[in-house]
JSON list of C-alpha atoms in Angstrom, two decimals:
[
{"chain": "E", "resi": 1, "resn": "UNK", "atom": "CA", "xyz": [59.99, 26.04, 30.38]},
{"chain": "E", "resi": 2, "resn": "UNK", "atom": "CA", "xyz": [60.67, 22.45, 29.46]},
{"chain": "E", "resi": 3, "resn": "UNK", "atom": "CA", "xyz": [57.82, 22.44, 26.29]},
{"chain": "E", "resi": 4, "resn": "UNK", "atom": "CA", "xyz": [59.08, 24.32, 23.38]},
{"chain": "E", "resi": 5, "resn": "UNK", "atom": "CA", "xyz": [57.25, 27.53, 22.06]},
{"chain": "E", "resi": 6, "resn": "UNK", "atom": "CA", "xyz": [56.11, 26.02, 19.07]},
{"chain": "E", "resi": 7, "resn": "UNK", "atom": "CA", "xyz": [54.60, 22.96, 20.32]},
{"chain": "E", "resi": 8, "resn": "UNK", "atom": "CA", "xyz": [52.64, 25.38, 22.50]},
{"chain": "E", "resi": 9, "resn": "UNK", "atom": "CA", "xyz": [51.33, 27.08, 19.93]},
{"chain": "E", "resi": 10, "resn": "UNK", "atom": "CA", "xyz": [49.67, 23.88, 18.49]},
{"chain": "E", "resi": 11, "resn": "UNK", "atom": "CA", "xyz": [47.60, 23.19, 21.63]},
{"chain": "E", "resi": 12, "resn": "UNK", "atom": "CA", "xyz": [45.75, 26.28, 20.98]},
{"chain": "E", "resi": 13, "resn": "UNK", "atom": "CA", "xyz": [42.57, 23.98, 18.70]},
{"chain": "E", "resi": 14, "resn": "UNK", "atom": "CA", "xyz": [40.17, 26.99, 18.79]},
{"chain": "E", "resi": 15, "resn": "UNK", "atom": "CA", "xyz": [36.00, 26.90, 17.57]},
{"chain": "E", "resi": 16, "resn": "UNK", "atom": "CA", "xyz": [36.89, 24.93, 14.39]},
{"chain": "E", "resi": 17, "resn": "UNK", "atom": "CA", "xyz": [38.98, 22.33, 16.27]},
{"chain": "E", "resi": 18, "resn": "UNK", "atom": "CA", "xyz": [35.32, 21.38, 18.21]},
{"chain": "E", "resi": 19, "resn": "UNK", "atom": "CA", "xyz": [33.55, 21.52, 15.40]},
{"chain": "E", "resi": 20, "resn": "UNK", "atom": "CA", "xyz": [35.16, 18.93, 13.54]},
{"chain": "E", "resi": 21, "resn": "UNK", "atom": "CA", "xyz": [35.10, 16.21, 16.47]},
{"chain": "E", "resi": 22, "resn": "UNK", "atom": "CA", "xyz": [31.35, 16.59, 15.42]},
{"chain": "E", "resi": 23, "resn": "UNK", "atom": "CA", "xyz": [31.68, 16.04, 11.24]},
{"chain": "E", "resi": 24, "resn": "UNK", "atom": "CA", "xyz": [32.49, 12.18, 11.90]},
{"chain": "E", "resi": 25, "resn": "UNK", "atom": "CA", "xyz": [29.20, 11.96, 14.29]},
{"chain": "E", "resi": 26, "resn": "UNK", "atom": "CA", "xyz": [27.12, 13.70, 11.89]},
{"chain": "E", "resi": 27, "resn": "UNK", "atom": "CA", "xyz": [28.30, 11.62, 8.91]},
{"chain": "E", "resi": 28, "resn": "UNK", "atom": "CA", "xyz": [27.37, 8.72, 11.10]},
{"chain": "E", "resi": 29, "resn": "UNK", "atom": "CA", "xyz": [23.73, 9.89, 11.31]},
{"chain": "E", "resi": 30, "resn": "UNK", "atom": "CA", "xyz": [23.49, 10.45, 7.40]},
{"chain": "E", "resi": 31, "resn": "UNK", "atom": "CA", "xyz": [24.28, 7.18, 6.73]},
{"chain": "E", "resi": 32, "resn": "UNK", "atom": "CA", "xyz": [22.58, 5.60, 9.34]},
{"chain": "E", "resi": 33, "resn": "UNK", "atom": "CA", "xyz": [19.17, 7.71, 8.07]},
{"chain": "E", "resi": 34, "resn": "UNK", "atom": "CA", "xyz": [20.06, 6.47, 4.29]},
{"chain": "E", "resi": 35, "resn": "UNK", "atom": "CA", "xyz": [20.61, 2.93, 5.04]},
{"chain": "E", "resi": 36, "resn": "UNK", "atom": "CA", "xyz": [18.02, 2.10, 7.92]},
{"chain": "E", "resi": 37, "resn": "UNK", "atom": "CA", "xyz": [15.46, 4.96, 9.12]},
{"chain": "E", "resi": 38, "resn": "UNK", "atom": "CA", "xyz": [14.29, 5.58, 5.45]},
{"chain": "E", "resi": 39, "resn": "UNK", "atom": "CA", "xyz": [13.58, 2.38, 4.07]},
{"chain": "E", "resi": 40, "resn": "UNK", "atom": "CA", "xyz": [11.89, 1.37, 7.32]},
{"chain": "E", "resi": 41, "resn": "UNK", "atom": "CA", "xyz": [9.41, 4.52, 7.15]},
{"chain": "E", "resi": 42, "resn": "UNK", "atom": "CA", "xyz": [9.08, 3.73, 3.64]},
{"chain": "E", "resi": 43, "resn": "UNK", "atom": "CA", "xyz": [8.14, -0.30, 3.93]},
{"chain": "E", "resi": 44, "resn": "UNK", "atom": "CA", "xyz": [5.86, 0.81, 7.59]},
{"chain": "E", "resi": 45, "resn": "UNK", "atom": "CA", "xyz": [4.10, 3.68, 4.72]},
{"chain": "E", "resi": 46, "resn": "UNK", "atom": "CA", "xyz": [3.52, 0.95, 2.26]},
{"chain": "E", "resi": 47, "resn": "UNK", "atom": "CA", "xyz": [2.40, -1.68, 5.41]},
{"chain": "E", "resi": 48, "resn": "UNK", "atom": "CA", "xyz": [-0.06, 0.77, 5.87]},
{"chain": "E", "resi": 49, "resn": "UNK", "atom": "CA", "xyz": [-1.28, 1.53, 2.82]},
{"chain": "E", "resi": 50, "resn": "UNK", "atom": "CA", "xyz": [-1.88, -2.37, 2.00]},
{"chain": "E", "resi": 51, "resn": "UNK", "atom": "CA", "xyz": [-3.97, -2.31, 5.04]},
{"chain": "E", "resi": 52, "resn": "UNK", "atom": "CA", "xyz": [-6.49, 0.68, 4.45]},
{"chain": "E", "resi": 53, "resn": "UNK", "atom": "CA", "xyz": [-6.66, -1.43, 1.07]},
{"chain": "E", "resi": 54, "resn": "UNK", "atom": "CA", "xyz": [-8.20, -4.57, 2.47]},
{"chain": "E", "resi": 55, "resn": "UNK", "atom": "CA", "xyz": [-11.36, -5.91, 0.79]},
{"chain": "E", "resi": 56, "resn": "UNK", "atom": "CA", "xyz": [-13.55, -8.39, 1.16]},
{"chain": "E", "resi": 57, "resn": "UNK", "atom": "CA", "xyz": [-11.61, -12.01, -0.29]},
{"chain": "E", "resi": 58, "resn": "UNK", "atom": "CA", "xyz": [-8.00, -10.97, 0.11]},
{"chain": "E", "resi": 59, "resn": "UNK", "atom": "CA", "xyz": [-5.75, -13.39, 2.36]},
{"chain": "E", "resi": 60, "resn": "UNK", "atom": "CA", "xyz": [-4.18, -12.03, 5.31]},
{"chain": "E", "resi": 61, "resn": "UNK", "atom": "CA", "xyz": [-1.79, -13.27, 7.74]},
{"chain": "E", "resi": 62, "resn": "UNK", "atom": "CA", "xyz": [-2.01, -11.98, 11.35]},
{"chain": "E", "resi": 63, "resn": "UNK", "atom": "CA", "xyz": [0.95, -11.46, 14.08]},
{"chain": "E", "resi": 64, "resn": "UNK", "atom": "CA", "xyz": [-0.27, -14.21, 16.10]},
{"chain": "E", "resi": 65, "resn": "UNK", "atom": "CA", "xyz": [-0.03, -16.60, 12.93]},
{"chain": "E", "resi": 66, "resn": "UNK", "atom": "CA", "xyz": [-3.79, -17.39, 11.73]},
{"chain": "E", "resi": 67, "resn": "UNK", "atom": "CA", "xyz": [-4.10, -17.46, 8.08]},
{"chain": "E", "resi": 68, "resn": "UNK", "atom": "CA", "xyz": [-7.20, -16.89, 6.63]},
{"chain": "E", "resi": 69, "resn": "UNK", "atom": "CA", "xyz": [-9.31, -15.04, 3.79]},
{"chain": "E", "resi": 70, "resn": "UNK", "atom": "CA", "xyz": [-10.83, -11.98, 4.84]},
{"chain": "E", "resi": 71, "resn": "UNK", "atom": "CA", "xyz": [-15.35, -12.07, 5.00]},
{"chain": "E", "resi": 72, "resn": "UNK", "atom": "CA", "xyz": [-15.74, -8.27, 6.69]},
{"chain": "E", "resi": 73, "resn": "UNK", "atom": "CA", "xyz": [-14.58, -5.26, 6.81]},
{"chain": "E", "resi": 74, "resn": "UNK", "atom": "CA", "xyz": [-15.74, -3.36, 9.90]},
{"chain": "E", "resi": 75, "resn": "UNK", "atom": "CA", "xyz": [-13.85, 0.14, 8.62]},
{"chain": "E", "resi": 76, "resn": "UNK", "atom": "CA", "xyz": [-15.50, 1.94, 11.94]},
{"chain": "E", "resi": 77, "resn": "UNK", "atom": "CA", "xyz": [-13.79, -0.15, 14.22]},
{"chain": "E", "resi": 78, "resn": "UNK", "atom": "CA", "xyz": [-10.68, -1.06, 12.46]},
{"chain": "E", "resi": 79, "resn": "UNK", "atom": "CA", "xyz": [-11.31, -4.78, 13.03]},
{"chain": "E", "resi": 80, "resn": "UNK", "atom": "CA", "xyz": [-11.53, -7.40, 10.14]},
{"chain": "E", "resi": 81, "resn": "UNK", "atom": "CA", "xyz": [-13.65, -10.80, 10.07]},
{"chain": "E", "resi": 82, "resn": "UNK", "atom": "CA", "xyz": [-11.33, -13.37, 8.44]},
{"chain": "E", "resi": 83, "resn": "UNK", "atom": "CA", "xyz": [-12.26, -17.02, 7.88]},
{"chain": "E", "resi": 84, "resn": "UNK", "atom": "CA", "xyz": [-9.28, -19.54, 8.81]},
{"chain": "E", "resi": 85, "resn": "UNK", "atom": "CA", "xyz": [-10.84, -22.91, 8.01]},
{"chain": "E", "resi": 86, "resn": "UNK", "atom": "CA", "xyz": [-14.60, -23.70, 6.22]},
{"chain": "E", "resi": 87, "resn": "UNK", "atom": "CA", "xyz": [-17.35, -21.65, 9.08]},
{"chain": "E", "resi": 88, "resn": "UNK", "atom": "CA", "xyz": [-14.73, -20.78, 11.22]},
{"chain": "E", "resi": 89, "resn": "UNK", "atom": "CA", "xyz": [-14.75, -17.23, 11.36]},
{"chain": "E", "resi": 90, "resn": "UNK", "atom": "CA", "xyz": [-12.77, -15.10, 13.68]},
{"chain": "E", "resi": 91, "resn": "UNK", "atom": "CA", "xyz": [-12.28, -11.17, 14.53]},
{"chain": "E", "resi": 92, "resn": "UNK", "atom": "CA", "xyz": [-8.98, -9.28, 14.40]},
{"chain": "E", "resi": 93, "resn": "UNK", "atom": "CA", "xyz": [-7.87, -5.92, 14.73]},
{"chain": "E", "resi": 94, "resn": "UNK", "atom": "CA", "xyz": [-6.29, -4.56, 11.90]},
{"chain": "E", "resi": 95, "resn": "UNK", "atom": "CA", "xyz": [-3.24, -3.29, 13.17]},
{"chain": "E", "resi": 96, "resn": "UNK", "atom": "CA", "xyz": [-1.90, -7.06, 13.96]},
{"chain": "E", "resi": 97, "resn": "UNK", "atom": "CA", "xyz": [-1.79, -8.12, 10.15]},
{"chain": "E", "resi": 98, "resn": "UNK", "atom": "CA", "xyz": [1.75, -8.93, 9.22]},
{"chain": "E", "resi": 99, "resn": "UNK", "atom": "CA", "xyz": [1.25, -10.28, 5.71]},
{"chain": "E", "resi": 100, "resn": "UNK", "atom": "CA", "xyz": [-1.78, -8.89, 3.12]},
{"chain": "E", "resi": 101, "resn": "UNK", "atom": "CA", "xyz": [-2.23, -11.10, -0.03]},
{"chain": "E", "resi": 102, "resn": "UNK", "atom": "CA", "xyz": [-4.30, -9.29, -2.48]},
{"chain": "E", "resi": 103, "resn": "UNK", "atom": "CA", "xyz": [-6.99, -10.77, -4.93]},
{"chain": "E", "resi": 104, "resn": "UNK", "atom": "CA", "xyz": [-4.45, -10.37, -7.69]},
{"chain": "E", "resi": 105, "resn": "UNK", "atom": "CA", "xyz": [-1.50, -11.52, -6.01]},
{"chain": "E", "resi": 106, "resn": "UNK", "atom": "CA", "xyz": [-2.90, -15.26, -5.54]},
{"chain": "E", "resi": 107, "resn": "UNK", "atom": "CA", "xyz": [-2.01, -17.10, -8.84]}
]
């Protein structure tokens, strides 16, 4: 009555109308998978790696802080014996290295 016809036609979005409210939320998600999710996965991958690598003489830093040069590898338990000053030798699991400096690495 007071809305013309053709403005009511407009109103009428349909299937394709709801669709594209969900383009801009699925862009989001590309880009968000590009620039954070995949280099993450990719730097934990190569974390991991680095540690199924450790040998005997490497230097490691652990999450708690303790630097030290790495005497045994207990591979069955997942646990390392690292040496942080001369006879001081302590135990840590493997999973709380944060830092793994390799033989070849230390010039």
């Amino acid at each position: 009555m007071f809305i013309k016809p053709s403005y009511a036609q407009g109103l009428n979005t349909g299937i394709s109308g709801e669709f594209s409210l969900f383009i801009p939320l699925l862009i989001i998600f590309f880009i968000m998978y590009f620039l954070v999710i995949r280099p993450q996965r990719l730097q934990l991958k190569k974390h991991r790696e680095r540690i199924d690598a450790i040998r005997r003489g490497d230097h490691v830093v652990t999450a708690g802080g303790l630097i030290g040069r790495v005497t045994r590898v207990y591979t069955d338990i997942g646990e390392l014996e690292i040496e942080i000053a001369d006879g001081v030798r302590v135990r840590v699991i493997r999973s709380t290295l944060s830092n793994i400096r390799m033989k070849e690495d230390n010039t």
